[in-house]
């Protein structure tokens, strides 16, 4: 059955005119005449059976129906352009994967290890996109997600990767001569905004007294906390798996015990079992599961 879709030329003319609020500026952008833009939009309105612009003399004004349709058309054209550019960039003899991932996990754990996957599978290109919250994987355009375990993934195939265990870390220069657990209460503490009670729970778990656990600067991401700690701004409570390199290099120190409770668990989320997946996602899944099993000292 033939689809009832307007021509690309009409949609592009309409989107440009709606964005500029002017047929003349749309014509200049698309290298057309103002009359050509007007005719394309007239054909579009005839096709839809709906007026999109109000014409008053030489001026035009987008009507409410036009405003709504313009937003939808713009989104569709943007997506079509992205998809086209994506396909144009695909290797002729290769494959690609689109993975949704928590940003700090991507920056601090996954990306530093991706070169190992590329060495093993040079014909597979891995594209990463940030997703802070769980989502419906089916129909999302992603081949897999790396995220926290969550009820939202019910119906998907989840595979355990790593546990998030929090540990206080800081730049070595901010420690005083009284280094140890007793000095923690005297140092500025840094907080992750989404986990405001983390220091209170840490104090209760470890028995290290903190006079006012809530005092201190707040940051949105663990990546920000780590950079703040590296800058000597205070003590940050972050997942150890994010700072293994800095601790090994001595750029950060962790003289206090780890939290006793697992904060969250990272998992690989797939739409179907690994065995039923295509070869590219199967290769990636096996690689990241093997990587997550390695001892911390051998993961690099």
CSV table of C-alpha atoms in Angstrom, one decimal, residues 14-298:
chain,number,residue,atom,x,y,z
A,14,UNK,CA,7.7,24.0,5.4
A,15,UNK,CA,10.3,23.2,8.1
A,16,UNK,CA,12.6,26.0,7.0
A,17,UNK,CA,9.7,28.5,6.7
A,18,UNK,CA,8.3,27.6,10.1
A,19,UNK,CA,11.7,27.9,11.7
A,20,UNK,CA,12.5,31.3,10.2
A,21,UNK,CA,8.9,32.6,10.2
A,22,UNK,CA,9.5,33.8,6.7
A,23,UNK,CA,9.2,32.4,3.2
A,24,UNK,CA,12.0,34.7,2.0
A,25,UNK,CA,14.5,33.5,4.6
A,26,UNK,CA,13.5,29.9,3.9
A,27,UNK,CA,14.1,30.5,0.2
A,28,UNK,CA,17.5,31.9,0.9
A,29,UNK,CA,18.5,28.9,3.0
A,30,UNK,CA,17.3,26.4,0.5
A,31,UNK,CA,18.6,28.3,-2.6
A,32,UNK,CA,15.1,28.6,-4.0
A,33,UNK,CA,12.8,31.5,-4.9
A,34,UNK,CA,10.2,32.7,-2.5
A,35,UNK,CA,7.5,31.7,-5.0
A,36,UNK,CA,8.9,28.1,-5.0
A,37,UNK,CA,8.6,28.0,-1.2
A,38,UNK,CA,5.1,29.3,-1.3
A,39,UNK,CA,4.1,26.7,-3.9
A,40,UNK,CA,5.6,23.8,-2.0
A,41,UNK,CA,3.8,24.9,1.2
A,42,UNK,CA,0.6,25.3,-0.8
A,43,UNK,CA,0.9,21.8,-2.1
A,44,UNK,CA,1.6,20.5,1.5
A,45,UNK,CA,-1.5,22.3,2.8
A,46,UNK,CA,-3.6,20.8,0.0
A,47,UNK,CA,-2.2,17.3,0.7
A,48,UNK,CA,-3.0,17.6,4.4
A,49,UNK,CA,-6.3,19.5,4.0
A,50,UNK,CA,-5.1,21.9,6.7
A,51,UNK,CA,-3.9,25.4,6.7
A,52,UNK,CA,-0.4,25.7,8.2
A,53,UNK,CA,0.2,29.4,7.7
A,54,UNK,CA,-2.0,32.5,7.9
A,55,UNK,CA,-1.2,34.9,5.1
A,56,UNK,CA,-1.6,38.6,5.7
A,57,UNK,CA,-0.4,40.6,2.8
A,58,UNK,CA,3.3,39.8,2.3
A,59,UNK,CA,3.6,38.4,5.8
A,60,UNK,CA,2.9,34.9,7.1
A,61,UNK,CA,2.2,33.6,10.6
A,62,UNK,CA,2.4,30.0,11.7
A,63,UNK,CA,-1.0,28.7,12.9
A,64,UNK,CA,-1.3,26.4,15.9
A,65,UNK,CA,-1.7,23.3,13.7
A,66,UNK,CA,1.4,24.4,11.8
A,67,UNK,CA,3.4,24.9,15.1
A,68,UNK,CA,2.7,21.3,16.2
A,69,UNK,CA,3.3,19.9,12.7
A,70,UNK,CA,6.6,21.8,12.4
A,71,UNK,CA,8.0,20.3,15.6
A,72,UNK,CA,7.1,16.8,14.4
A,73,UNK,CA,8.5,17.4,10.9
A,74,UNK,CA,11.7,18.9,12.3
A,75,UNK,CA,12.2,15.9,14.6
A,76,UNK,CA,11.6,13.5,11.7
A,77,UNK,CA,14.0,15.3,9.3
A,78,UNK,CA,16.7,15.5,12.0
A,79,UNK,CA,16.3,11.7,12.7
A,80,UNK,CA,16.4,11.0,9.0
A,81,UNK,CA,19.5,13.1,8.5
A,82,UNK,CA,21.3,11.3,11.5
A,83,UNK,CA,20.3,7.9,10.2
A,84,UNK,CA,21.5,8.7,6.7
A,85,UNK,CA,24.9,10.1,8.0
A,86,UNK,CA,25.2,7.1,10.2
A,87,UNK,CA,24.7,4.7,7.3
A,88,UNK,CA,27.1,6.7,5.1
A,89,UNK,CA,29.8,6.2,7.8
A,90,UNK,CA,29.5,2.4,8.0
A,91,UNK,CA,32.5,0.4,6.9
A,92,UNK,CA,31.8,-1.6,3.7
A,93,UNK,CA,33.0,-4.9,5.2
A,94,UNK,CA,32.2,-4.3,8.8
A,95,UNK,CA,29.5,-4.0,11.4
A,96,UNK,CA,28.5,-1.5,14.1
A,97,UNK,CA,26.8,-1.6,17.5
A,98,UNK,CA,24.9,1.1,19.3
A,99,UNK,CA,25.3,0.9,23.0
A,100,UNK,CA,23.4,3.0,25.6
A,101,UNK,CA,25.5,3.5,28.7
A,102,UNK,CA,25.7,5.5,32.0
A,103,UNK,CA,28.1,8.4,31.2
A,104,UNK,CA,30.5,8.0,34.1
A,105,UNK,CA,30.7,4.3,33.5
A,106,UNK,CA,31.5,5.0,29.9
A,107,UNK,CA,34.2,7.6,30.7
A,108,UNK,CA,35.9,5.9,33.6
A,109,UNK,CA,35.6,2.2,32.9
A,110,UNK,CA,34.4,1.3,29.4
A,111,UNK,CA,36.1,3.7,27.0
A,112,UNK,CA,39.6,3.1,28.5
A,113,UNK,CA,39.2,-0.6,27.7
A,114,UNK,CA,37.5,-0.4,24.2
A,115,UNK,CA,40.8,-0.5,22.4
A,116,UNK,CA,41.2,-4.1,23.5
A,117,UNK,CA,37.9,-4.9,21.9
A,118,UNK,CA,38.8,-3.1,18.7
A,119,UNK,CA,42.1,-5.0,18.5
A,120,UNK,CA,40.2,-8.3,18.7
A,121,UNK,CA,37.3,-7.2,16.4
A,122,UNK,CA,38.7,-4.4,14.1
A,123,UNK,CA,35.6,-4.6,11.8
A,124,UNK,CA,33.1,-3.8,14.5
A,125,UNK,CA,32.5,-0.2,15.3
A,126,UNK,CA,31.0,0.6,18.8
A,127,UNK,CA,28.9,3.7,19.1
A,128,UNK,CA,28.1,4.9,22.6
A,129,UNK,CA,25.2,7.1,23.7
A,130,UNK,CA,24.5,8.5,27.2
A,131,UNK,CA,21.4,7.3,29.0
A,132,UNK,CA,21.0,8.2,32.6
A,133,UNK,CA,17.6,6.4,33.2
A,134,UNK,CA,16.3,3.0,32.2
A,135,UNK,CA,14.2,2.9,29.1
A,136,UNK,CA,12.4,0.5,26.8
A,137,UNK,CA,15.2,-1.2,24.8
A,138,UNK,CA,13.0,-2.7,22.1
A,139,UNK,CA,12.5,-0.2,19.3
A,140,UNK,CA,15.0,2.2,20.8
A,141,UNK,CA,17.6,1.8,18.1
A,142,UNK,CA,20.1,0.4,20.6
A,143,UNK,CA,21.6,-3.1,20.4
A,144,UNK,CA,22.3,-3.2,24.1
A,145,UNK,CA,22.5,-1.1,27.3
A,146,UNK,CA,25.0,-1.0,30.1
A,147,UNK,CA,23.1,0.3,33.2
A,148,UNK,CA,22.1,-0.4,36.7
A,149,UNK,CA,19.9,-3.4,37.5
A,150,UNK,CA,16.4,-2.1,37.6
A,151,UNK,CA,12.8,-3.5,37.4
A,152,UNK,CA,12.4,-1.6,34.2
A,153,UNK,CA,14.5,-4.2,32.4
A,154,UNK,CA,11.9,-6.9,33.1
A,155,UNK,CA,11.6,-9.0,29.9
A,156,UNK,CA,15.1,-8.2,28.8
A,157,UNK,CA,18.2,-10.4,29.2
A,158,UNK,CA,20.4,-8.9,32.0
A,159,UNK,CA,23.9,-10.1,32.7
A,160,UNK,CA,25.8,-9.1,35.9
A,161,UNK,CA,28.9,-7.0,35.3
A,162,UNK,CA,30.2,-5.2,38.4
A,163,UNK,CA,29.1,-4.1,41.9
A,164,UNK,CA,29.4,-0.5,42.9
A,165,UNK,CA,31.2,-0.3,46.2
A,166,UNK,CA,31.8,3.2,47.5
A,167,UNK,CA,35.1,4.3,49.0
A,168,UNK,CA,36.3,7.8,50.2
A,169,UNK,CA,39.1,9.1,48.0
A,170,UNK,CA,41.1,12.4,48.0
A,171,UNK,CA,44.2,14.0,46.7
A,172,UNK,CA,47.2,12.9,48.9
A,173,UNK,CA,48.2,16.5,49.6
A,174,UNK,CA,45.1,17.4,51.6
A,175,UNK,CA,45.7,14.7,54.2
A,176,UNK,CA,47.1,16.1,57.5
A,177,UNK,CA,49.7,14.4,59.7
A,178,UNK,CA,46.8,12.7,61.6
A,179,UNK,CA,46.2,10.5,58.6
A,180,UNK,CA,43.6,7.8,59.2
A,181,UNK,CA,39.9,7.4,60.0
A,182,UNK,CA,39.9,10.1,62.6
A,183,UNK,CA,40.8,12.9,60.2
A,184,UNK,CA,37.9,12.2,57.9
A,185,UNK,CA,35.5,14.4,59.9
A,186,UNK,CA,37.9,17.3,59.6
A,187,UNK,CA,38.2,17.3,55.8
A,188,UNK,CA,35.7,18.9,53.4
A,189,UNK,CA,33.3,16.3,52.0
A,190,UNK,CA,32.0,16.1,48.5
A,191,UNK,CA,28.5,14.7,47.6
A,192,UNK,CA,26.7,13.3,44.6
A,193,UNK,CA,23.5,15.2,44.3
A,194,UNK,CA,21.4,12.0,43.5
A,195,UNK,CA,22.7,10.2,46.6
A,196,UNK,CA,22.6,12.8,49.4
A,197,UNK,CA,22.6,10.3,52.2
A,198,UNK,CA,25.7,8.4,51.1
A,199,UNK,CA,28.0,9.8,53.7
A,200,UNK,CA,25.5,9.2,56.5
A,201,UNK,CA,25.2,5.6,55.5
A,202,UNK,CA,28.9,5.3,55.1
A,203,UNK,CA,29.4,6.6,58.7
A,204,UNK,CA,26.8,4.1,60.0
A,205,UNK,CA,28.3,1.1,58.1
A,206,UNK,CA,32.0,1.8,59.0
A,207,UNK,CA,31.6,3.3,62.5
A,208,UNK,CA,33.6,6.4,61.5
A,209,UNK,CA,31.9,9.4,63.2
A,210,UNK,CA,31.0,12.3,61.1
A,211,UNK,CA,29.7,15.4,62.9
A,212,UNK,CA,27.5,16.6,60.0
A,213,UNK,CA,27.5,14.2,57.1
A,214,UNK,CA,25.4,16.4,54.9
A,215,UNK,CA,27.8,19.4,54.8
A,216,UNK,CA,29.8,19.9,51.6
A,217,UNK,CA,29.6,20.7,47.9
A,218,UNK,CA,27.3,18.7,45.6
A,219,UNK,CA,27.9,17.4,42.1
A,220,UNK,CA,25.7,15.7,39.6
A,221,UNK,CA,28.0,12.9,38.4
A,222,UNK,CA,30.6,10.7,39.9
A,223,UNK,CA,33.0,11.9,37.2
A,224,UNK,CA,32.6,15.4,38.6
A,225,UNK,CA,33.3,14.2,42.1
A,226,UNK,CA,36.5,12.4,40.9
A,227,UNK,CA,37.8,15.6,39.2
A,228,UNK,CA,37.0,17.6,42.3
A,229,UNK,CA,39.0,15.2,44.4
A,230,UNK,CA,41.9,15.3,42.0
A,231,UNK,CA,41.7,19.1,42.3
A,232,UNK,CA,42.1,18.8,46.0
A,233,UNK,CA,38.7,20.2,46.8
A,234,UNK,CA,37.8,17.5,49.4
A,235,UNK,CA,37.0,13.8,50.0
A,236,UNK,CA,34.7,12.2,47.5
A,237,UNK,CA,32.7,9.0,48.1
A,238,UNK,CA,32.8,7.2,44.7
A,239,UNK,CA,32.8,3.6,43.3
A,240,UNK,CA,36.3,2.2,43.6
A,241,UNK,CA,36.0,0.7,40.0
A,242,UNK,CA,36.1,4.3,38.7
A,243,UNK,CA,39.4,5.3,40.3
A,244,UNK,CA,41.5,2.1,40.1
A,245,UNK,CA,44.0,3.8,37.8
A,246,UNK,CA,44.4,7.0,39.9
A,247,UNK,CA,44.8,5.0,43.1
A,248,UNK,CA,47.5,2.8,41.5
A,249,UNK,CA,49.3,5.8,40.3
A,250,UNK,CA,49.1,7.6,43.6
A,251,UNK,CA,47.2,10.5,42.2
A,252,UNK,CA,44.4,9.7,44.6
A,253,UNK,CA,44.5,7.9,47.9
A,254,UNK,CA,41.9,5.9,49.9
A,255,UNK,CA,43.2,5.5,53.5
A,256,UNK,CA,39.7,4.8,54.8
A,257,UNK,CA,37.7,1.5,54.5
A,258,UNK,CA,35.3,0.8,51.7
A,259,UNK,CA,31.6,1.0,52.4
A,260,UNK,CA,30.2,-2.4,53.5
A,261,UNK,CA,27.0,-2.3,51.3
A,262,UNK,CA,26.9,-2.6,47.6
A,263,UNK,CA,25.3,0.7,46.3
A,264,UNK,CA,24.2,-0.6,42.9
A,265,UNK,CA,25.0,-3.3,40.4
A,266,UNK,CA,25.9,-2.7,36.8
A,267,UNK,CA,24.6,-5.1,34.2
A,268,UNK,CA,24.6,-5.7,30.5
A,269,UNK,CA,21.1,-5.5,29.0
A,270,UNK,CA,20.2,-7.3,25.8
A,271,UNK,CA,16.9,-7.7,24.0
A,272,UNK,CA,17.5,-11.4,23.6
A,273,UNK,CA,19.8,-14.1,24.9
A,274,UNK,CA,23.5,-13.9,23.8
A,275,UNK,CA,23.1,-17.2,21.9
A,276,UNK,CA,20.3,-15.8,19.7
A,277,UNK,CA,22.1,-12.5,19.1
A,278,UNK,CA,23.9,-11.6,16.0
A,279,UNK,CA,27.7,-12.1,15.8
A,280,UNK,CA,28.7,-8.4,16.5
A,281,UNK,CA,26.6,-8.1,19.7
A,282,UNK,CA,27.6,-11.6,20.7
A,283,UNK,CA,31.3,-10.7,20.4
A,284,UNK,CA,30.8,-7.5,22.4
A,285,UNK,CA,28.8,-9.2,25.1
A,286,UNK,CA,31.3,-12.0,25.6
A,287,UNK,CA,34.2,-9.5,25.7
A,288,UNK,CA,32.7,-7.2,28.3
A,289,UNK,CA,31.5,-10.1,30.5
A,290,UNK,CA,35.1,-11.5,30.4
A,291,UNK,CA,36.5,-8.1,31.1
A,292,UNK,CA,34.3,-7.6,34.1
A,293,UNK,CA,35.4,-10.9,35.6
A,294,UNK,CA,39.1,-9.9,35.6
A,295,UNK,CA,40.7,-8.8,38.9
A,296,UNK,CA,40.9,-5.0,39.2
A,297,UNK,CA,44.7,-5.0,38.8
A,298,UNK,CA,44.5,-6.8,35.5
